[in-house]
Short mmCIF file of C-alpha atoms and ligand atoms in Angstrom, two decimals:
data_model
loop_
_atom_site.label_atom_id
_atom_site.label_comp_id
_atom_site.label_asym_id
_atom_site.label_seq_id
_atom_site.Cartn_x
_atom_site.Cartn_y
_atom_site.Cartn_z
CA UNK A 1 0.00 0.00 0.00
CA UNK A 2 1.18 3.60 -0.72
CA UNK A 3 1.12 6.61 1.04
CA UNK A 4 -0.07 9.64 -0.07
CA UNK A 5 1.45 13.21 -0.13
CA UNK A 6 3.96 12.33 2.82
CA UNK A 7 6.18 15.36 3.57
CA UNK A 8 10.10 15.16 2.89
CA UNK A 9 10.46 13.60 6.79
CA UNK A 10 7.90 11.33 6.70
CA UNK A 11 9.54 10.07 3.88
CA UNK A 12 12.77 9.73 4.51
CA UNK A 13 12.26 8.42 8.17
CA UNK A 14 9.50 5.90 6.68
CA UNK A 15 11.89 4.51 3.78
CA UNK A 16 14.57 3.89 6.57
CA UNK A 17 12.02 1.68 8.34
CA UNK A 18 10.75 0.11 5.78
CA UNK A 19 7.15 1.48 5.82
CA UNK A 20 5.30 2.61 2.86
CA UNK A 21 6.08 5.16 0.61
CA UNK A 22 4.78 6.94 -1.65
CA UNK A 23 8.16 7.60 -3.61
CA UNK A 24 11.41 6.95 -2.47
CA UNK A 25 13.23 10.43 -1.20
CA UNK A 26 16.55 11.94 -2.60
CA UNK A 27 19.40 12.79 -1.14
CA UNK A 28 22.96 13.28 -2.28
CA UNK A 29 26.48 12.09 -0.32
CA UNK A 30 28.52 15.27 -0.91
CA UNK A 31 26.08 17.24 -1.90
CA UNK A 32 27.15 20.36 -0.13
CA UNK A 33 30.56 20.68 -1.87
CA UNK A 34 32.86 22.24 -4.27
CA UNK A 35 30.77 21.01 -7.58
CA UNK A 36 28.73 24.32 -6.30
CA UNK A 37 30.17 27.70 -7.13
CA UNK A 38 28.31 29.08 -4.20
CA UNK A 39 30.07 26.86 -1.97
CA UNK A 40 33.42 27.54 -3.41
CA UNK A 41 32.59 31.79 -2.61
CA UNK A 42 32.18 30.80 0.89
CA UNK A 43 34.63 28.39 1.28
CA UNK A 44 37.26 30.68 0.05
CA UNK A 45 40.44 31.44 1.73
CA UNK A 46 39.32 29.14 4.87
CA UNK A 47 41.48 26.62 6.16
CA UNK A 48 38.76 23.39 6.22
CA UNK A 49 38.69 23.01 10.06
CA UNK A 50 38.02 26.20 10.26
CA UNK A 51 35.22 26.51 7.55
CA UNK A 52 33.85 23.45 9.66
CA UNK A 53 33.71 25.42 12.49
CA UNK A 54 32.92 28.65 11.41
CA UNK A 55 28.58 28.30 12.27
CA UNK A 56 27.12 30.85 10.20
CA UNK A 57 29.16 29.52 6.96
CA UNK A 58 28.41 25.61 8.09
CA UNK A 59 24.56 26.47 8.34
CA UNK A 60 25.06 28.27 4.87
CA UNK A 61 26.55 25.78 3.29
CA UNK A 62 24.40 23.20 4.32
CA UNK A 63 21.30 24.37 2.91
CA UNK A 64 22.57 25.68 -0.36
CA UNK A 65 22.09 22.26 -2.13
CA UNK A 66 18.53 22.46 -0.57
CA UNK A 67 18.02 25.85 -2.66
CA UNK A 68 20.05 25.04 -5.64
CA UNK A 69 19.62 21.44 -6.68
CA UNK A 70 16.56 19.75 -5.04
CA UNK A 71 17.50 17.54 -2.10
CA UNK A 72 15.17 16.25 -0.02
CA UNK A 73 17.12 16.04 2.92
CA UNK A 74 19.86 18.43 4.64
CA UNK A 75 23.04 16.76 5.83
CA UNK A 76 25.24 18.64 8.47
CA UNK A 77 28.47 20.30 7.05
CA UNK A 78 31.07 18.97 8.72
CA UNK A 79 33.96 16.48 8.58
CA UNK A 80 34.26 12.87 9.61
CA UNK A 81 37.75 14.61 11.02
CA UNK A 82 35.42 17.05 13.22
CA UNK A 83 36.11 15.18 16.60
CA UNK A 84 39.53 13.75 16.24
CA UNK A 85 41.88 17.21 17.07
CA UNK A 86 39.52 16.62 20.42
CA UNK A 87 41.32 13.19 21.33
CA UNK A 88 44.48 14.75 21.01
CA UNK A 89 46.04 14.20 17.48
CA UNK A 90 46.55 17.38 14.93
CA UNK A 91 45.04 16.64 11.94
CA UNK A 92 45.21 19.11 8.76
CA UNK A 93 43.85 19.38 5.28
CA UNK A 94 45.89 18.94 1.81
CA UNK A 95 43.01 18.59 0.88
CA UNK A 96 42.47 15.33 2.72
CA UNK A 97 42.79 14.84 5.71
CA UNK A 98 46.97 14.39 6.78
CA UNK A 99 48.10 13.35 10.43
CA UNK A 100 51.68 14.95 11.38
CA UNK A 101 52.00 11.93 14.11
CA UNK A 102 50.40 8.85 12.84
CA UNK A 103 48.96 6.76 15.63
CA UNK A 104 51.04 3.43 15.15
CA UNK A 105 52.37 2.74 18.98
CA UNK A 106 50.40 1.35 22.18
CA UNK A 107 51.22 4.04 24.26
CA UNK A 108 50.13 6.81 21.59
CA UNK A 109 46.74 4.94 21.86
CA UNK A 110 46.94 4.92 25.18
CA UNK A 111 47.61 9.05 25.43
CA UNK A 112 44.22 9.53 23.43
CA UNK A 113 41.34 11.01 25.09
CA UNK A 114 37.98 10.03 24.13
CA UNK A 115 36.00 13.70 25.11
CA UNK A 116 32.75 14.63 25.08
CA UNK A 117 32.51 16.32 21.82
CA UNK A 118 29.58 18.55 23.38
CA UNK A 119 32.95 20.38 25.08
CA UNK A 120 35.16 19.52 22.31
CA UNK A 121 33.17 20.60 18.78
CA UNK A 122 29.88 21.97 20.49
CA UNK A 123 29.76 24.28 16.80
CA UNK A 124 28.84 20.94 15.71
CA UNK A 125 25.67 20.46 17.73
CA UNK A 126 25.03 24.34 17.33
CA UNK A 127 25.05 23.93 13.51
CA UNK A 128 22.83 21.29 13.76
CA UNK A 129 20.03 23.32 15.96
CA UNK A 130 20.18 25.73 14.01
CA UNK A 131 19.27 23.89 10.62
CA UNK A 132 16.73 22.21 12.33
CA UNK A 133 15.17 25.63 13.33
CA UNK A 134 15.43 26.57 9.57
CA UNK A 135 13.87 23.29 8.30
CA UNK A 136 11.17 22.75 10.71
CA UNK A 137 8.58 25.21 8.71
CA UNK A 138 9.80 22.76 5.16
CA UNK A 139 9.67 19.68 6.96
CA UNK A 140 12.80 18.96 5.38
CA UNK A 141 15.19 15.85 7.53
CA UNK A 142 18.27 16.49 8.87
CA UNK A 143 21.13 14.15 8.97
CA UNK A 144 23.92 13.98 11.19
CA UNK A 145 27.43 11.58 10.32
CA UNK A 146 30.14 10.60 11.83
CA UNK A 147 33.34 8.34 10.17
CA UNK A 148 33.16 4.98 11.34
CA UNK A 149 36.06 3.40 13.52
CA UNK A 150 37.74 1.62 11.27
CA UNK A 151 37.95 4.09 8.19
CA UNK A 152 39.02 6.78 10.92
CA UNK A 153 42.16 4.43 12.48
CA UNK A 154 42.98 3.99 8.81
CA UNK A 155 43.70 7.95 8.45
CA UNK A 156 45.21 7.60 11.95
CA UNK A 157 47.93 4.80 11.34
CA UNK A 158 49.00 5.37 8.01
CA UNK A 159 49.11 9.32 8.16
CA UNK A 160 47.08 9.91 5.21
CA UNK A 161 44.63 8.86 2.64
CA UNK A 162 46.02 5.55 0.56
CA UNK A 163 44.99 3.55 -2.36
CA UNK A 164 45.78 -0.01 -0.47
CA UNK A 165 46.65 1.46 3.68
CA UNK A 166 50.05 -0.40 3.82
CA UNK A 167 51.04 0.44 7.38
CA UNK A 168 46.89 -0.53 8.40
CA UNK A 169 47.81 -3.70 6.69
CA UNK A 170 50.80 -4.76 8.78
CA UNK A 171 49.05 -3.04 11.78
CA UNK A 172 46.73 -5.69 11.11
CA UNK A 173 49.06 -8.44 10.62
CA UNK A 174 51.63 -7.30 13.42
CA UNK A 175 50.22 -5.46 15.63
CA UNK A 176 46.52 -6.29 16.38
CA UNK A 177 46.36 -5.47 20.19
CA UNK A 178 47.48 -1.92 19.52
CA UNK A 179 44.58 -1.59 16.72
CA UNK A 180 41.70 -3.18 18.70
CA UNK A 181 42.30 -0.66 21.36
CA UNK A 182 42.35 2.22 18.69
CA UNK A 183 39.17 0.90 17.27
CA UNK A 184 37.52 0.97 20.79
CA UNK A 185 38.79 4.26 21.46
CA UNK A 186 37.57 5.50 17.95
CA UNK A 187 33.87 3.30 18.71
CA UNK A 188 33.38 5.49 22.46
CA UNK A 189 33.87 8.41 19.95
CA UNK A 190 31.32 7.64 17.41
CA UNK A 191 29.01 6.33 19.84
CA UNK A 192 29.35 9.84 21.83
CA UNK A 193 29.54 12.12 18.65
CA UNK A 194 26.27 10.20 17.09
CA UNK A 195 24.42 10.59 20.47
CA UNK A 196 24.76 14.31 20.65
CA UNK A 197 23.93 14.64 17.47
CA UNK A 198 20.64 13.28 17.70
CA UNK A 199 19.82 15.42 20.77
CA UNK A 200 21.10 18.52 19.28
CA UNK A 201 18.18 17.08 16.40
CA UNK A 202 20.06 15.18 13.60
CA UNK A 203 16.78 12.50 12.27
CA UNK A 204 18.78 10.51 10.67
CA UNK A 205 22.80 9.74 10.78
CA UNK A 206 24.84 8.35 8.99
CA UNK A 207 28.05 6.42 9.29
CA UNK A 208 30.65 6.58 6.71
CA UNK A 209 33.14 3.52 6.63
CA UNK A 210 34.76 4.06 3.32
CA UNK A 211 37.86 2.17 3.43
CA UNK A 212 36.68 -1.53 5.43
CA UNK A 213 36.00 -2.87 1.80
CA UNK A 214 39.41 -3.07 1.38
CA UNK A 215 39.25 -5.94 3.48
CA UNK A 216 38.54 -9.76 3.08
CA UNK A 217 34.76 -11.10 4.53
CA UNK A 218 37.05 -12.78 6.82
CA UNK A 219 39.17 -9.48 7.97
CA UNK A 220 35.72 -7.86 7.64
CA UNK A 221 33.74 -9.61 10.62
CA UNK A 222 36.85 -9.72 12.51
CA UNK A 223 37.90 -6.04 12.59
CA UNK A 224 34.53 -4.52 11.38
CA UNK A 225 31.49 -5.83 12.28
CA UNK A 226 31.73 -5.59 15.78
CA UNK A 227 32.14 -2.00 15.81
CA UNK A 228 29.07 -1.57 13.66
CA UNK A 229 26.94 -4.01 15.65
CA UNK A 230 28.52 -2.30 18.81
CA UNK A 231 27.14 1.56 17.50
CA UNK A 232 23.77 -0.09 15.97
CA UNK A 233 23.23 -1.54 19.55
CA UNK A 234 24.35 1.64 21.53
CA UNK A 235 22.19 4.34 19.09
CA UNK A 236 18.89 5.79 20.16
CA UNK A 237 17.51 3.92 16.95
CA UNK A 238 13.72 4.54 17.65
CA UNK A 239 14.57 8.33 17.51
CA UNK A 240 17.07 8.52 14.84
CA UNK A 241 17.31 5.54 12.09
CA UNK A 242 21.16 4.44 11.15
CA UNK A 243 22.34 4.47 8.09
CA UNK A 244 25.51 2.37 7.24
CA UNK A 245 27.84 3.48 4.06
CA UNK A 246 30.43 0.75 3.33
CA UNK A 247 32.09 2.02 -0.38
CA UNK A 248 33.80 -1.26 -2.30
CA UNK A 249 31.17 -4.20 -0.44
CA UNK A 250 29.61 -6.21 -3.10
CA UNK A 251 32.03 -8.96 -1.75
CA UNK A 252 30.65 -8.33 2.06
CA UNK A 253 26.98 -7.48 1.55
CA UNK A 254 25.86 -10.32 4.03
CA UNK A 255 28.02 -9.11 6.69
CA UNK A 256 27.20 -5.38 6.56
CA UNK A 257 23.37 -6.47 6.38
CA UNK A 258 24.44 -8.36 9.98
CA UNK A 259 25.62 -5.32 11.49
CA UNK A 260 21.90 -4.54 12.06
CA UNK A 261 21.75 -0.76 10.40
CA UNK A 262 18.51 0.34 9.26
CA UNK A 263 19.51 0.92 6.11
CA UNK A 264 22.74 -0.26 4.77
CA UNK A 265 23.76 2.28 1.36
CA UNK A 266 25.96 0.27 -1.18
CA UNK A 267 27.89 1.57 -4.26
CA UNK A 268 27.35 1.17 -7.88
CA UNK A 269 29.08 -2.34 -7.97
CA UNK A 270 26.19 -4.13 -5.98
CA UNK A 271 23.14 -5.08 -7.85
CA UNK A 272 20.34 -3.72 -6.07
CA UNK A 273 17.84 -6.74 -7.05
CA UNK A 274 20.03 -8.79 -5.42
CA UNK A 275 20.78 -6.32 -2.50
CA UNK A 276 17.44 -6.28 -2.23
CA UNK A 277 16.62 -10.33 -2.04
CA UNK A 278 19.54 -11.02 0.49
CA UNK A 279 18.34 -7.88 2.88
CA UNK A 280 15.02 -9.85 2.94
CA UNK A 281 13.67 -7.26 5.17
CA UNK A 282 16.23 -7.07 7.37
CA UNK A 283 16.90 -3.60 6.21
CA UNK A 284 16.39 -0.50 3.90
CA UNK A 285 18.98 0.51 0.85
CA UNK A 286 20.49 3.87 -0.08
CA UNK A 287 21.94 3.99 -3.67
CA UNK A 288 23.73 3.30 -5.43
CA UNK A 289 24.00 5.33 -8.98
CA UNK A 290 27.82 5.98 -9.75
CA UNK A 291 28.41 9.54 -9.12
CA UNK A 292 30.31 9.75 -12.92
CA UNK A 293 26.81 9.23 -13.90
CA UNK A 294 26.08 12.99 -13.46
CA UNK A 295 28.44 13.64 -16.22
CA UNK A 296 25.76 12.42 -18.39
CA UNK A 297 22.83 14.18 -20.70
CA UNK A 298 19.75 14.81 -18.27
CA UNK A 299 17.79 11.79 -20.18
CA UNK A 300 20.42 8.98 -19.20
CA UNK A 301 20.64 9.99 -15.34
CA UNK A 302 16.76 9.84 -15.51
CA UNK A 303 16.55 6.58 -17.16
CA UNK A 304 19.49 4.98 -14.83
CA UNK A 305 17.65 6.69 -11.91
CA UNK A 306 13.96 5.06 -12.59
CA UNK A 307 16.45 1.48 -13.27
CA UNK A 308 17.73 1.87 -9.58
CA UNK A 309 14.37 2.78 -8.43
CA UNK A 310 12.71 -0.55 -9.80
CA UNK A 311 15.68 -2.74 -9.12
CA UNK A 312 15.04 -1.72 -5.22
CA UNK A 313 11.58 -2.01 -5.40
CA UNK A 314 11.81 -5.48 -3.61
CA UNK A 315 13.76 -3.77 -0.38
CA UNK A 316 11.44 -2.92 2.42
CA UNK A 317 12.60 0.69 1.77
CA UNK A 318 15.08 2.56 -0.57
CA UNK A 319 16.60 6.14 -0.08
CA UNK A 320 17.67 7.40 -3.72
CA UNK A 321 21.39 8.40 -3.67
CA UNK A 322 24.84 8.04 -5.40
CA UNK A 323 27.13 5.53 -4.60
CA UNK A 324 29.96 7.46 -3.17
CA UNK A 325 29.89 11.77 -2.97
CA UNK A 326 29.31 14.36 -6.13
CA UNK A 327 32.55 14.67 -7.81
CA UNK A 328 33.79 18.03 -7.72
CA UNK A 329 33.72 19.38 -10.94
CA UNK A 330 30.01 17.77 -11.67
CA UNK A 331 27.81 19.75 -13.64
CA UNK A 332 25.13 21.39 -11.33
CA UNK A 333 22.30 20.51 -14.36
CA UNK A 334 23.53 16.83 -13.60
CA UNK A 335 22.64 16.98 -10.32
CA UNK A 336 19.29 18.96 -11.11
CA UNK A 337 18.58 15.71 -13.32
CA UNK A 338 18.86 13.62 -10.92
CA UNK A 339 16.60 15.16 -8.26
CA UNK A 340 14.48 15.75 -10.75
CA UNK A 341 14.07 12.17 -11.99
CA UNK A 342 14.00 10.56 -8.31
CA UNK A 343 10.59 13.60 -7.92
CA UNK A 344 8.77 12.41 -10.92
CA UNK A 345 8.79 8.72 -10.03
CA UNK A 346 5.18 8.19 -9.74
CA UNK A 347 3.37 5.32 -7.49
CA UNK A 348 2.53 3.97 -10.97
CA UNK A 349 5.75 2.71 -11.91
CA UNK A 350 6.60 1.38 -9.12
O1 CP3 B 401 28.07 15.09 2.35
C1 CP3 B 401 28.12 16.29 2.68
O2 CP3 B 401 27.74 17.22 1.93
C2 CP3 B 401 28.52 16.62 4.11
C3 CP3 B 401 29.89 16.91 4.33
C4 CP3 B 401 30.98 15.85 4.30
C5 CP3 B 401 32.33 16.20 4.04
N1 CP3 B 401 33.11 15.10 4.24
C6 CP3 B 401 32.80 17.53 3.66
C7 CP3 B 401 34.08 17.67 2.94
C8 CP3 B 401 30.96 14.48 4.61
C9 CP3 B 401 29.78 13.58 4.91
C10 CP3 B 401 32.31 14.03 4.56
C11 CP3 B 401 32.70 12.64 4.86
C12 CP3 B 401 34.11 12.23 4.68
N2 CP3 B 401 35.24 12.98 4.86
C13 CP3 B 401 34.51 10.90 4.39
C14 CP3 B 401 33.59 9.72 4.23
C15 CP3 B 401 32.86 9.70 2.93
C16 CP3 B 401 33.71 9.69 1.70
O3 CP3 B 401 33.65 10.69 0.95
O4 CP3 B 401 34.41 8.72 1.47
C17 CP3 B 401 35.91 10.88 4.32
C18 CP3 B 401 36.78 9.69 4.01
C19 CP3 B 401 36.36 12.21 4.63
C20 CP3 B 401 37.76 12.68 4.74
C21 CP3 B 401 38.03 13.74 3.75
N3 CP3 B 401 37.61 15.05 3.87
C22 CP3 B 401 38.78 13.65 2.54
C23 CP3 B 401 39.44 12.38 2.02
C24 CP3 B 401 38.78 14.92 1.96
C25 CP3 B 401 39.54 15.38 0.72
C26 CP3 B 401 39.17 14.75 -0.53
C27 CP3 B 401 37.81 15.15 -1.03
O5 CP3 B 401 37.04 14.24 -1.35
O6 CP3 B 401 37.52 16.32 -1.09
C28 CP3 B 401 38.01 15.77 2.79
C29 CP3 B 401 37.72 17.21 2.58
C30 CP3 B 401 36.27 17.55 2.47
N4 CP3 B 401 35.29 17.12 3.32
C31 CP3 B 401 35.68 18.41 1.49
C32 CP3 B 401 34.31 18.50 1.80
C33 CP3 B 401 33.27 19.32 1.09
C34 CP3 B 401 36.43 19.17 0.43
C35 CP3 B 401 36.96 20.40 1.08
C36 CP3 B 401 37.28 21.54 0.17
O7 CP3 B 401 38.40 21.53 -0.37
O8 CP3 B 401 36.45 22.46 0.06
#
């Protein structure tokens, strides 16, 4: 059964539960970003950290995709880097995120603080009340994020972002006391940086683990799943529905539907159909069109967009999204398209 004329948070909150629908919403991973010449203006001259914590800009930022290219939902501007300066390493920007003192020794893990972030990055929690003040009147959702542990202690022990994380690798191999008490370190975090986002009124969060699909299923449920299933069990789910982004898991689909997210949002290399069939209720999707799509004429993103739309339709819910962030650099009328497309699918078709 459908439901009619829901508002953008009805929508979003009932696709992450998997209750009916009338459509499924739209969102966009990135979509705040440099691809948007108004973001670059206020961006400019800004160091990143301080961008992030600048309010007034975050708040701006956030809602200019809202304006410009038809989102249906407002995520936070922030980093997954936000909290870590808080446990005590320096992290900086070129343009990703580099660590001066990679964490790679027991006692460096041992030196890290795991803070309240409502001390450490309270911007972050006053960025969020104050979108939700601007949205309420729209009825537009807000989502809050954080990095998950493992993608996080990637940054941490090899210094930087990688193609393959060699030094994770052997950290893995040689040294897997000193990264299972980084991880729980990093998990407290999360936990505590999710938490006060959903009292300071994110709806919906989201957590990003990028990088665990570098790993085997095997290394997977070993080093990953138990933090997920650790922050799924500690959320106030009821209030705020989880999210899970794992980039690169066609190859681990089973285990990230065991972590217990509400919705678990896979990249262009999983077949939604069959995402779909193996969820078996267990959860929603978010996805999973490749953002080089938006490179595209207007009439292909529409086409490819109603194709991930029906290839869903057997999930108990599906959030329309990329499969990784806008690329800077993508045409705004891309983006338009695909908004567009994800509006005009009708209860007919689907
Ligand atoms: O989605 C949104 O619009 C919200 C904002 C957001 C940013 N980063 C802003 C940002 C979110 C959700 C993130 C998540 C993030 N940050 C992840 C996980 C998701 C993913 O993209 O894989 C990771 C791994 C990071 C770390 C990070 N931050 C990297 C690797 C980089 C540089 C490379 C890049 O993609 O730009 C950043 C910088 C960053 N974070 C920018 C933005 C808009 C670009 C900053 C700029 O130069 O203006």
């Amino acid at each position: 059964m459908a439901a009619a004329s829901l508002d953008p948070t009805e929508r979003l909150l009932r696709a992450c539960r998997g209750e009916p629908v009338d459509r499924p919403p739209v969102w966009l991973m990135r979509q705040a970003g440099r691809y948007l010449p108004e973001y670059r203006a206020v961006r400019e001259g800004l160091p990143f950290l301080d961008f992030c914590g600048d309010v007034e800009k975050a708040v701006e930022v956030s809602l200019q995709p809202l304006r410009r290219v038809g989102t249906e939902a407002v995520i936070v501007f922030s980093d997954i880097f936000v909290p870590i300066p808080g446990m005590g390493v320096s992290v900086e920007f070129a343009p990703g995120p580099v660590v001066a003192e990679p964490i790679r020794s027991r006692s460096q893990v041992e030196n890290l603080r795991v803070p309240d972030p409502r001390e450490t990055v309270p911007f972050v929690f006053e960025i969020l009340r104050t979108l939700r003040r601007e949205l309420a009147d729209v009825r537009v959702p807000l989502l809050g994020f954080a990095g998950a542990p493992f993608t996080l202690a990637a940054y941490l022990v090899e210094g930087h972002g990688s193609s393959d994380f060699p030094v994770l690798q052997r950290m893995i191999a040689e040294e897997p006391a000193t990264l299972r008490a980084l991880l729980a370190k990093l998990t407290d975090l999360v936990v505590a940086h999710l938490e006060a986002q959903v009292e300071a009124g994110a709806q919906v969060v989201q957590l990003f683990d990028t990088w665990a699909g570098l790993l085997s299923p095997e290394l997977y449920r070993e080093w990953v799943l138990p933090t997920h299933r650790e922050i799924v069990a500690k959320l106030p789910r009821a209030q705020a529905p989880l999210v899970l982004y794992v980039r690169d898991s066609s190859h681990l689909l089973d285990l990230v539907l065991e972590s217990g997210a509400d919705v678990i949002s896979v990249d262009w290399r999983v077949d939604l159909a069959d995402a779909a069939r193996r969820a078996a209720g267990r959860a929603s999707l978010q996805g999973n069109l490749d953002p080089g799509l938006l490179f595209a004429p207007p009439e292909l993103i529409a086409e490819r967009v109603r194709e991930a739309a029906a290839a869903a339709r057997g999930a108990r819910g599906h959030v329309l999204n990329l499969g990784h962030g806008v690329l800077p650099g993508t045409p705004v009328e891309g983006v338009c398209a695909f908004t567009e497309a994800a509006r005009s699918i009708g209860e007919g078709e689907l």
